[in-house]
PDB file of C-alpha atoms (C1' of nucleotides) in Angstrom:
ATOM      1  CA  MET A   1     -13.774  31.413   4.607  1.00  0.00           C
ATOM      2  CA  PHE A   2     -12.146  30.120   7.746  1.00  0.00           C
ATOM      3  CA  VAL A   3      -9.016  31.944   8.837  1.00  0.00           C
ATOM      4  CA  PHE A   4      -6.957  30.087  11.405  1.00  0.00           C
ATOM      5  CA  ASN A   5      -5.299  32.098  14.129  1.00  0.00           C
ATOM      6  CA  PHE A   6      -1.596  31.345  13.926  1.00  0.00           C
ATOM      7  CA  LYS A   7      -1.120  32.296  17.562  1.00  0.00           C
ATOM      8  CA  GLU A   8      -3.298  29.477  18.812  1.00  0.00           C
ATOM      9  CA  PHE A   9      -0.659  26.847  18.141  1.00  0.00           C
ATOM     10  CA  GLU A  10       1.178  25.225  21.030  1.00  0.00           C
ATOM     11  CA  CYS A  11       4.018  23.959  18.884  1.00  0.00           C
ATOM     12  CA  PRO A  12       6.104  26.716  17.249  1.00  0.00           C
ATOM     13  CA  PHE A  13       6.847  24.577  14.242  1.00  0.00           C
ATOM     14  CA  ASN A  14       3.196  23.811  13.620  1.00  0.00           C
ATOM     15  CA  CYS A  15       2.618  27.545  13.800  1.00  0.00           C
ATOM     16  CA  PHE A  16       5.281  28.149  11.173  1.00  0.00           C
ATOM     17  CA  ALA A  17       3.888  25.362   9.005  1.00  0.00           C
ATOM     18  CA  GLU A  18       0.475  26.999   9.100  1.00  0.00           C
ATOM     19  CA  ILE A  19       1.922  30.397   8.220  1.00  0.00           C
ATOM     20  CA  ILE A  20       3.704  29.203   5.089  1.00  0.00           C
ATOM     21  CA  LYS A  21       1.045  26.641   4.229  1.00  0.00           C
ATOM     22  CA  GLY A  22       0.008  26.007   0.676  1.00  0.00           C
ATOM     23  CA  LYS A  23       1.296  26.911  -2.698  1.00  0.00           C
ATOM     24  CA  TRP A  24       1.446  30.691  -2.523  1.00  0.00           C
ATOM     25  CA  ARG A  25       2.226  32.119   0.912  1.00  0.00           C
ATOM     26  CA  THR A  26       5.987  31.743   0.664  1.00  0.00           C
ATOM     27  CA  GLY A  27       5.904  33.552  -2.647  1.00  0.00           C
ATOM     28  CA  ILE A  28       3.808  36.327  -1.162  1.00  0.00           C
ATOM     29  CA  ILE A  29       6.272  36.848   1.708  1.00  0.00           C
ATOM     30  CA  LEU A  30       9.277  36.731  -0.587  1.00  0.00           C
ATOM     31  CA  SER A  31       7.696  39.163  -3.019  1.00  0.00           C
ATOM     32  CA  LEU A  32       6.774  41.635  -0.299  1.00  0.00           C
ATOM     33  CA  SER A  33      10.237  41.372   1.248  1.00  0.00           C
ATOM     34  CA  GLY A  34      11.489  43.186  -1.845  1.00  0.00           C
ATOM     35  CA  SER A  35       9.033  46.042  -1.591  1.00  0.00           C
ATOM     36  CA  PRO A  36       5.374  46.729  -0.785  1.00  0.00           C
ATOM     37  CA  LYS A  37       3.083  45.773  -3.629  1.00  0.00           C
ATOM     38  CA  ARG A  38      -0.442  46.222  -4.842  1.00  0.00           C
ATOM     39  CA  PHE A  39      -2.916  43.411  -5.361  1.00  0.00           C
ATOM     40  CA  SER A  40      -2.527  43.425  -9.116  1.00  0.00           C
ATOM     41  CA  GLU A  41       1.268  43.499  -8.873  1.00  0.00           C
ATOM     42  CA  LEU A  42       1.268  40.465  -6.605  1.00  0.00           C
ATOM     43  CA  LYS A  43      -1.123  38.667  -8.892  1.00  0.00           C
ATOM     44  CA  LYS A  44       1.153  39.350 -11.831  1.00  0.00           C
ATOM     45  CA  GLU A  45       4.268  38.247  -9.983  1.00  0.00           C
ATOM     46  CA  LEU A  46       2.723  35.048  -8.625  1.00  0.00           C
ATOM     47  CA  ALA A  47       1.955  33.730 -12.075  1.00  0.00           C
ATOM     48  CA  GLY A  48      -1.082  31.487 -12.136  1.00  0.00           C
ATOM     49  CA  VAL A  49      -2.771  32.461  -8.883  1.00  0.00           C
ATOM     50  CA  SER A  50      -6.458  33.338  -9.026  1.00  0.00           C
ATOM     51  CA  SER A  51      -7.943  36.418  -7.391  1.00  0.00           C
ATOM     52  CA  LYS A  52      -9.812  34.250  -4.945  1.00  0.00           C
ATOM     53  CA  VAL A  53      -6.830  32.257  -3.755  1.00  0.00           C
ATOM     54  CA  LEU A  54      -4.589  35.322  -3.588  1.00  0.00           C
ATOM     55  CA  ALA A  55      -7.177  37.221  -1.566  1.00  0.00           C
ATOM     56  CA  ASP A  56      -7.717  34.240   0.751  1.00  0.00           C
ATOM     57  CA  ASN A  57      -4.009  33.961   1.504  1.00  0.00           C
ATOM     58  CA  LEU A  58      -3.466  37.690   1.898  1.00  0.00           C
ATOM     59  CA  ARG A  59      -6.329  37.743   4.384  1.00  0.00           C
ATOM     60  CA  ALA A  60      -4.807  34.880   6.365  1.00  0.00           C
ATOM     61  CA  LEU A  61      -1.378  36.514   6.526  1.00  0.00           C
ATOM     62  CA  GLU A  62      -2.912  39.876   7.415  1.00  0.00           C
ATOM     63  CA  ASN A  63      -5.002  38.273  10.124  1.00  0.00           C
ATOM     64  CA  GLY A  64      -1.846  36.640  11.486  1.00  0.00           C
ATOM     65  CA  GLY A  65      -0.027  39.955  11.744  1.00  0.00           C
ATOM     66  CA  LEU A  66       2.594  39.191   9.115  1.00  0.00           C
ATOM     67  CA  ILE A  67       1.484  41.626   6.441  1.00  0.00           C
ATOM     68  CA  SER A  68      -0.468  44.847   6.563  1.00  0.00           C
ATOM     69  CA  ARG A  69      -3.011  46.182   4.116  1.00  0.00           C
ATOM     70  CA  THR A  70      -3.293  49.870   3.333  1.00  0.00           C
ATOM     71  CA  VAL A  71      -6.172  51.284   1.309  1.00  0.00           C
ATOM     72  CA  PHE A  72      -5.703  54.519  -0.602  1.00  0.00           C
ATOM     73  CA  PRO A  73      -9.176  56.029  -1.164  1.00  0.00           C
ATOM     74  CA  THR A  74      -8.535  56.978  -4.747  1.00  0.00           C
ATOM     75  CA  VAL A  75     -10.602  56.252  -7.835  1.00  0.00           C
ATOM     76  CA  PRO A  76     -10.019  53.562  -8.864  1.00  0.00           C
ATOM     77  CA  PRO A  77      -9.062  52.190  -5.451  1.00  0.00           C
ATOM     78  CA  ALA A  78      -5.442  51.309  -4.692  1.00  0.00           C
ATOM     79  CA  VAL A  79      -4.475  48.784  -2.038  1.00  0.00           C
ATOM     80  CA  GLU A  80      -0.933  48.218  -0.890  1.00  0.00           C
ATOM     81  CA  TYR A  81       0.384  45.202   0.961  1.00  0.00           C
ATOM     82  CA  SER A  82       3.603  45.248   2.964  1.00  0.00           C
ATOM     83  CA  LEU A  83       5.395  43.148   5.550  1.00  0.00           C
ATOM     84  CA  THR A  84       4.923  44.006   9.205  1.00  0.00           C
ATOM     85  CA  GLU A  85       7.949  43.903  11.487  1.00  0.00           C
ATOM     86  CA  GLN A  86       7.151  40.285  12.279  1.00  0.00           C
ATOM     87  CA  GLY A  87       6.795  39.542   8.596  1.00  0.00           C
ATOM     88  CA  GLN A  88      10.237  40.995   7.977  1.00  0.00           C
ATOM     89  CA  GLU A  89      11.720  38.772  10.654  1.00  0.00           C
ATOM     90  CA  LEU A  90      10.073  35.814   8.982  1.00  0.00           C
ATOM     91  CA  SER A  91      11.598  36.778   5.664  1.00  0.00           C
ATOM     92  CA  GLY A  92      14.984  36.664   7.400  1.00  0.00           C
ATOM     93  CA  ILE A  93      14.314  33.070   8.405  1.00  0.00           C
ATOM     94  CA  MET A  94      13.343  32.374   4.841  1.00  0.00           C
ATOM     95  CA  ASP A  95      16.723  33.661   3.711  1.00  0.00           C
ATOM     96  CA  SER A  96      18.393  31.001   5.866  1.00  0.00           C
ATOM     97  CA  ILE A  97      16.114  28.403   4.364  1.00  0.00           C
ATOM     98  CA  ASN A  98      16.951  29.644   0.916  1.00  0.00           C
ATOM     99  CA  ASN A  99      20.674  29.343   1.617  1.00  0.00           C
ATOM    100  CA  TRP A 100      20.358  25.828   2.963  1.00  0.00           C
ATOM    101  CA  ALA A 101      18.207  24.677   0.063  1.00  0.00           C
ATOM    102  CA  GLY A 102      20.574  26.286  -2.430  1.00  0.00           C
ATOM    103  CA  ILE A 103      23.435  24.242  -1.027  1.00  0.00           C
ATOM    104  CA  PHE A 104      21.230  21.153  -0.950  1.00  0.00           C
ATOM    105  CA  LEU A 105      20.407  21.572  -4.617  1.00  0.00           C
ATOM    106  CA  ASN A 106      24.055  21.929  -5.592  1.00  0.00           C
ATOM    107  CA  LYS A 107      25.021  18.834  -3.640  1.00  0.00           C
ATOM    108  CA  GLY A 108      22.354  17.091  -5.612  1.00  0.00           C
ATOM    109  CA  GLU A 109      24.321  17.506  -8.797  1.00  0.00           C
ATOM    110  CA  ALA A 110      27.086  15.400  -7.311  1.00  0.00           C
ATOM    111  CA  VAL A 111      24.690  12.538  -6.703  1.00  0.00           C
ATOM    112  CA  THR A 112      24.289  10.099  -9.535  1.00  0.00           C
ATOM    113  CA  TYR A 113      21.146   8.029  -9.651  1.00  0.00           C
ATOM    114  CA  THR A 114      21.917   5.300 -12.126  1.00  0.00           C
ATOM    115  CA  GLU A 115      18.606   3.826 -13.197  1.00  0.00           C
TER     116      GLU A 115
ATOM    117  CA  MET B   1       2.663   6.431  -5.683  1.00  0.00           C
ATOM    118  CA  PHE B   2       4.514   9.305  -7.268  1.00  0.00           C
ATOM    119  CA  VAL B   3       7.683  10.412  -5.503  1.00  0.00           C
ATOM    120  CA  PHE B   4       8.856  13.830  -6.561  1.00  0.00           C
ATOM    121  CA  ASN B   5      12.589  14.396  -6.848  1.00  0.00           C
ATOM    122  CA  PHE B   6      13.400  17.325  -4.592  1.00  0.00           C
ATOM    123  CA  LYS B   7      16.500  18.087  -6.614  1.00  0.00           C
ATOM    124  CA  GLU B   8      14.526  18.942  -9.716  1.00  0.00           C
ATOM    125  CA  PHE B   9      13.420  22.298  -8.353  1.00  0.00           C
ATOM    126  CA  GLU B  10      14.882  25.478  -9.761  1.00  0.00           C
ATOM    127  CA  CYS B  11      13.851  27.587  -6.806  1.00  0.00           C
ATOM    128  CA  PRO B  12      15.495  26.612  -3.501  1.00  0.00           C
ATOM    129  CA  PHE B  13      12.477  27.669  -1.521  1.00  0.00           C
ATOM    130  CA  ASN B  14      10.123  25.557  -3.596  1.00  0.00           C
ATOM    131  CA  CYS B  15      12.500  22.686  -2.977  1.00  0.00           C
ATOM    132  CA  PHE B  16      12.305  23.254   0.766  1.00  0.00           C
ATOM    133  CA  ALA B  17       8.519  23.572   0.614  1.00  0.00           C
ATOM    134  CA  GLU B  18       8.326  20.222  -1.125  1.00  0.00           C
ATOM    135  CA  ILE B  19      10.625  18.590   1.428  1.00  0.00           C
ATOM    136  CA  ILE B  20       8.559  19.644   4.438  1.00  0.00           C
ATOM    137  CA  LYS B  21       5.252  19.360   2.592  1.00  0.00           C
ATOM    138  CA  GLY B  22       2.191  18.012   4.310  1.00  0.00           C
ATOM    139  CA  LYS B  23       1.182  17.223   7.827  1.00  0.00           C
ATOM    140  CA  TRP B  24       3.887  14.787   8.888  1.00  0.00           C
ATOM    141  CA  ARG B  25       7.319  15.399   7.341  1.00  0.00           C
ATOM    142  CA  THR B  26       8.401  18.072   9.786  1.00  0.00           C
ATOM    143  CA  GLY B  27       7.495  15.759  12.652  1.00  0.00           C
ATOM    144  CA  ILE B  28       9.471  12.937  11.073  1.00  0.00           C
ATOM    145  CA  ILE B  29      12.584  15.096  10.744  1.00  0.00           C
ATOM    146  CA  LEU B  30      12.247  16.492  14.254  1.00  0.00           C
ATOM    147  CA  SER B  31      11.726  13.027  15.705  1.00  0.00           C
ATOM    148  CA  LEU B  32      14.725  11.563  13.911  1.00  0.00           C
ATOM    149  CA  SER B  33      16.894  14.523  14.916  1.00  0.00           C
ATOM    150  CA  GLY B  34      16.654  13.178  18.456  1.00  0.00           C
ATOM    151  CA  SER B  35      17.764   9.665  17.589  1.00  0.00           C
ATOM    152  CA  PRO B  36      17.289   7.019  14.891  1.00  0.00           C
ATOM    153  CA  LYS B  37      13.943   5.287  15.168  1.00  0.00           C
ATOM    154  CA  ARG B  38      12.104   2.248  13.937  1.00  0.00           C
ATOM    155  CA  PHE B  39       8.911   2.366  11.920  1.00  0.00           C
ATOM    156  CA  SER B  40       6.723   1.470  14.885  1.00  0.00           C
ATOM    157  CA  GLU B  41       8.426   4.015  17.122  1.00  0.00           C
ATOM    158  CA  LEU B  42       7.823   6.775  14.582  1.00  0.00           C
ATOM    159  CA  LYS B  43       4.230   5.714  14.184  1.00  0.00           C
ATOM    160  CA  LYS B  44       3.732   5.853  17.933  1.00  0.00           C
ATOM    161  CA  GLU B  45       5.396   9.254  18.239  1.00  0.00           C
ATOM    162  CA  LEU B  46       3.498  10.816  15.336  1.00  0.00           C
ATOM    163  CA  ALA B  47       0.152  10.138  16.940  1.00  0.00           C
ATOM    164  CA  GLY B  48      -2.608   9.637  14.385  1.00  0.00           C
ATOM    165  CA  VAL B  49      -0.575   8.853  11.289  1.00  0.00           C
ATOM    166  CA  SER B  50      -1.538   5.774   9.303  1.00  0.00           C
ATOM    167  CA  SER B  51       0.972   3.171   8.119  1.00  0.00           C
ATOM    168  CA  LYS B  52       0.301   4.117   4.542  1.00  0.00           C
ATOM    169  CA  VAL B  53       0.896   7.828   4.980  1.00  0.00           C
ATOM    170  CA  LEU B  54       3.944   7.300   7.175  1.00  0.00           C
ATOM    171  CA  ALA B  55       5.460   4.896   4.664  1.00  0.00           C
ATOM    172  CA  ASP B  56       4.703   7.279   1.770  1.00  0.00           C
ATOM    173  CA  ASN B  57       6.455  10.150   3.503  1.00  0.00           C
ATOM    174  CA  LEU B  58       9.433   8.101   4.673  1.00  0.00           C
ATOM    175  CA  ARG B  59       9.876   6.932   1.109  1.00  0.00           C
ATOM    176  CA  ALA B  60       9.818  10.503  -0.202  1.00  0.00           C
ATOM    177  CA  LEU B  61      12.374  11.708   2.335  1.00  0.00           C
ATOM    178  CA  GLU B  62      14.578   8.686   1.735  1.00  0.00           C
ATOM    179  CA  ASN B  63      14.385   9.216  -1.998  1.00  0.00           C
ATOM    180  CA  GLY B  64      15.381  12.840  -1.461  1.00  0.00           C
ATOM    181  CA  GLY B  65      18.489  11.882   0.505  1.00  0.00           C
ATOM    182  CA  LEU B  66      17.360  13.332   3.824  1.00  0.00           C
ATOM    183  CA  ILE B  67      16.864  10.131   5.747  1.00  0.00           C
ATOM    184  CA  SER B  68      18.349   6.683   5.381  1.00  0.00           C
ATOM    185  CA  ARG B  69      16.703   3.312   5.913  1.00  0.00           C
ATOM    186  CA  THR B  70      18.580   0.381   7.383  1.00  0.00           C
ATOM    187  CA  VAL B  71      17.100  -3.098   7.399  1.00  0.00           C
ATOM    188  CA  PHE B  72      18.272  -5.592  10.003  1.00  0.00           C
ATOM    189  CA  PRO B  73      17.548  -9.060   8.631  1.00  0.00           C
ATOM    190  CA  THR B  74      16.146 -10.427  11.866  1.00  0.00           C
ATOM    191  CA  VAL B  75      12.892 -12.249  12.498  1.00  0.00           C
ATOM    192  CA  PRO B  76      10.669 -10.344  12.816  1.00  0.00           C
ATOM    193  CA  PRO B  77      12.299  -7.707  10.607  1.00  0.00           C
ATOM    194  CA  ALA B  78      13.628  -4.501  12.137  1.00  0.00           C
ATOM    195  CA  VAL B  79      14.008  -1.299  10.113  1.00  0.00           C
ATOM    196  CA  GLU B  80      15.739   1.772  11.400  1.00  0.00           C
ATOM    197  CA  TYR B  81      15.384   5.283  10.020  1.00  0.00           C
ATOM    198  CA  SER B  82      17.947   7.990  10.643  1.00  0.00           C
ATOM    199  CA  LEU B  83      18.876  11.417   9.309  1.00  0.00           C
ATOM    200  CA  THR B  84      21.551  11.635   6.663  1.00  0.00           C
ATOM    201  CA  GLU B  85      24.114  14.414   6.898  1.00  0.00           C
ATOM    202  CA  GLN B  86      21.870  16.584   4.764  1.00  0.00           C
ATOM    203  CA  GLY B  87      18.926  15.710   6.965  1.00  0.00           C
ATOM    204  CA  GLN B  88      20.877  16.848  10.014  1.00  0.00           C
ATOM    205  CA  GLU B  89      21.648  20.159   8.363  1.00  0.00           C
ATOM    206  CA  LEU B  90      17.957  20.558   7.642  1.00  0.00           C
ATOM    207  CA  SER B  91      17.110  19.918  11.266  1.00  0.00           C
ATOM    208  CA  GLY B  92      19.483  22.768  12.136  1.00  0.00           C
ATOM    209  CA  ILE B  93      17.431  25.077   9.933  1.00  0.00           C
ATOM    210  CA  MET B  94      14.331  23.827  11.653  1.00  0.00           C
ATOM    211  CA  ASP B  95      15.796  24.849  14.985  1.00  0.00           C
ATOM    212  CA  SER B  96      16.081  28.422  13.713  1.00  0.00           C
ATOM    213  CA  ILE B  97      12.505  28.250  12.558  1.00  0.00           C
ATOM    214  CA  ASN B  98      11.466  26.932  15.929  1.00  0.00           C
ATOM    215  CA  ASN B  99      13.184  29.816  17.684  1.00  0.00           C
ATOM    216  CA  TRP B 100      11.574  32.416  15.462  1.00  0.00           C
ATOM    217  CA  ALA B 101       8.121  30.899  15.827  1.00  0.00           C
ATOM    218  CA  GLY B 102       8.555  30.632  19.585  1.00  0.00           C
ATOM    219  CA  ILE B 103       9.210  34.359  19.738  1.00  0.00           C
ATOM    220  CA  PHE B 104       6.319  35.021  17.349  1.00  0.00           C
ATOM    221  CA  LEU B 105       3.928  33.094  19.567  1.00  0.00           C
ATOM    222  CA  ASN B 106       4.937  35.164  22.549  1.00  0.00           C
ATOM    223  CA  LYS B 107       4.141  38.335  20.623  1.00  0.00           C
ATOM    224  CA  GLY B 108       7.661  39.489  20.052  1.00  0.00           C
ATOM    225  CA  GLU B 109       9.085  39.066  23.530  1.00  0.00           C
ATOM    226  CA  ALA B 110      12.279  37.117  23.975  1.00  0.00           C
ATOM    227  CA  VAL B 111      11.713  33.491  24.813  1.00  0.00           C
ATOM    228  CA  THR B 112      13.988  31.742  27.238  1.00  0.00           C
ATOM    229  CA  TYR B 113      14.299  28.027  26.868  1.00  0.00           C
ATOM    230  CA  THR B 114      15.551  26.889  30.258  1.00  0.00           C
ATOM    231  CA  GLU B 115      16.455  23.263  30.015  1.00  0.00           C
TER     232      GLU B 115
ATOM    233  C1'  DC C   1      -8.837  47.992  -9.317  1.00  0.00           C
ATOM    234  C1'  DG C   2      -9.554  44.833  -6.006  1.00  0.00           C
ATOM    235  C1'  DG C   3     -11.943  42.032  -4.781  1.00  0.00           C
ATOM    236  C1'  DT C   4     -16.658  38.141  -3.707  1.00  0.00           C
ATOM    237  C1'  DA C   5     -19.633  34.324  -4.787  1.00  0.00           C
ATOM    238  C1'  DT C   6     -20.217  29.641  -6.732  1.00  0.00           C
ATOM    239  C1'  DC C   7     -19.087  25.551  -8.320  1.00  0.00           C
ATOM    240  C1'  DC C   8     -15.829  22.013  -9.484  1.00  0.00           C
ATOM    241  C1'  DT C   9     -11.421  19.302  -9.537  1.00  0.00           C
ATOM    242  C1'  DT C  10      -7.677  17.131  -7.414  1.00  0.00           C
ATOM    243  C1'  DG C  11      -4.454  15.268  -4.415  1.00  0.00           C
ATOM    244  C1'  DA C  12      -3.063  14.511   0.433  1.00  0.00           C
ATOM    245  C1'  DT C  13      -4.821  12.171   4.003  1.00  0.00           C
ATOM    246  C1'  DG C  14      -7.492   8.561   6.559  1.00  0.00           C
ATOM    247  C1'  DA C  15      -9.835   3.869   7.231  1.00  0.00           C
ATOM    248  C1'  DT C  16      -9.686  -0.691   6.617  1.00  0.00           C
ATOM    249  C1'  DA C  17      -8.022  -5.035   5.248  1.00  0.00           C
ATOM    250  C1'  DC C  18      -4.306  -7.897   4.263  1.00  0.00           C
ATOM    251  C1'  DT C  19       0.773  -9.951   3.918  1.00  0.00           C
ATOM    252  C1'  DG C  20       6.019 -11.597   3.721  1.00  0.00           C
TER     253       DG C  20
ATOM    254  C1'  DC D   1       7.239  -5.860  12.460  1.00  0.00           C
ATOM    255  C1'  DA D   2       6.889  -3.213   8.634  1.00  0.00           C
ATOM    256  C1'  DG D   3       4.763  -2.504   5.454  1.00  0.00           C
ATOM    257  C1'  DT D   4       1.158  -2.699   0.667  1.00  0.00           C
ATOM    258  C1'  DA D   5      -3.494  -2.361  -1.541  1.00  0.00           C
ATOM    259  C1'  DT D   6      -8.026  -0.150  -1.937  1.00  0.00           C
ATOM    260  C1'  DC D   7     -11.324   2.906  -1.290  1.00  0.00           C
ATOM    261  C1'  DA D   8     -13.421   7.011   0.958  1.00  0.00           C
ATOM    262  C1'  DT D   9     -13.062  11.827   2.509  1.00  0.00           C
ATOM    263  C1'  DC D  10     -12.164  16.554   2.647  1.00  0.00           C
ATOM    264  C1'  DA D  11     -10.064  20.998   2.117  1.00  0.00           C
ATOM    265  C1'  DA D  12      -6.874  23.700  -0.948  1.00  0.00           C
ATOM    266  C1'  DG D  13      -6.847  25.220  -5.109  1.00  0.00           C
ATOM    267  C1'  DG D  14      -8.754  26.638  -9.722  1.00  0.00           C
ATOM    268  C1'  DA D  15     -12.490  28.377 -13.225  1.00  0.00           C
ATOM    269  C1'  DT D  16     -15.787  31.444 -14.031  1.00  0.00           C
ATOM    270  C1'  DA D  17     -18.940  35.102 -13.274  1.00  0.00           C
ATOM    271  C1'  DC D  18     -20.044  39.249 -11.123  1.00  0.00           C
ATOM    272  C1'  DC D  19     -19.605  43.799  -8.331  1.00  0.00           C
ATOM    273  C1'  DG D  20     -18.672  48.582  -5.712  1.00  0.00           C
TER     274       DG D  20
END
DNA sequence: CGGTATCCTTGATGATACTG
DNA sequence: CAGTATCATCAAGGATACCG
């Protein structure tokens, strides 16, 4: 699998777009902003994601320095994912986004589309 | 073509993800945040986009209330796209994103934008 | 438990041609 | 000028099977 290096972008916004790209990465960041989680916990929380796709995206975010992966050498193995410092800053940005979109959605109720 | 209604999302972040979805919508918003632009100007600025894809995305953003489309009944026809009030608020959010990503790209050091 | 390895589907994008 | 109509392409995502 090809993992793009986020840091190779010239344009900051293209970099951001790559980071949150696809159907699952935003959910991963949001979930980990609550607390560190194990692979199976993430898979349960992100209802519908397959192991392959979840692993692919976790690898991309880890490679980009936004999350970190800690292996506990127990039997059976336990792996914990958490946000790095940069990942936590990103989750702050996502809070702003969440606020804006929340307001946007409420304004939407005032709009009447008569069809 | 199917145009999703942004306002139908429950989750604000999914709503935002849908709004900026794909390769071109962020560029459209950023371009229009500078000044209103005509179809051909946008196409020139977003190097590589096809008429079809540009039109599809403009339609989606217009439908979502983020940009507005004004037709001047001249010959040949002139059409101007601009941000709505909600679109301008979104571009403010995108500025925050741009700042964060700029810092991220410089590995955590403060970025100074001297203009 | 936490993944990989394959194969397949699907939808966004791109190329090209055409039009009021 | 500002699109629409078709068709082709390609990578993200999903299904399933398997493994240390």
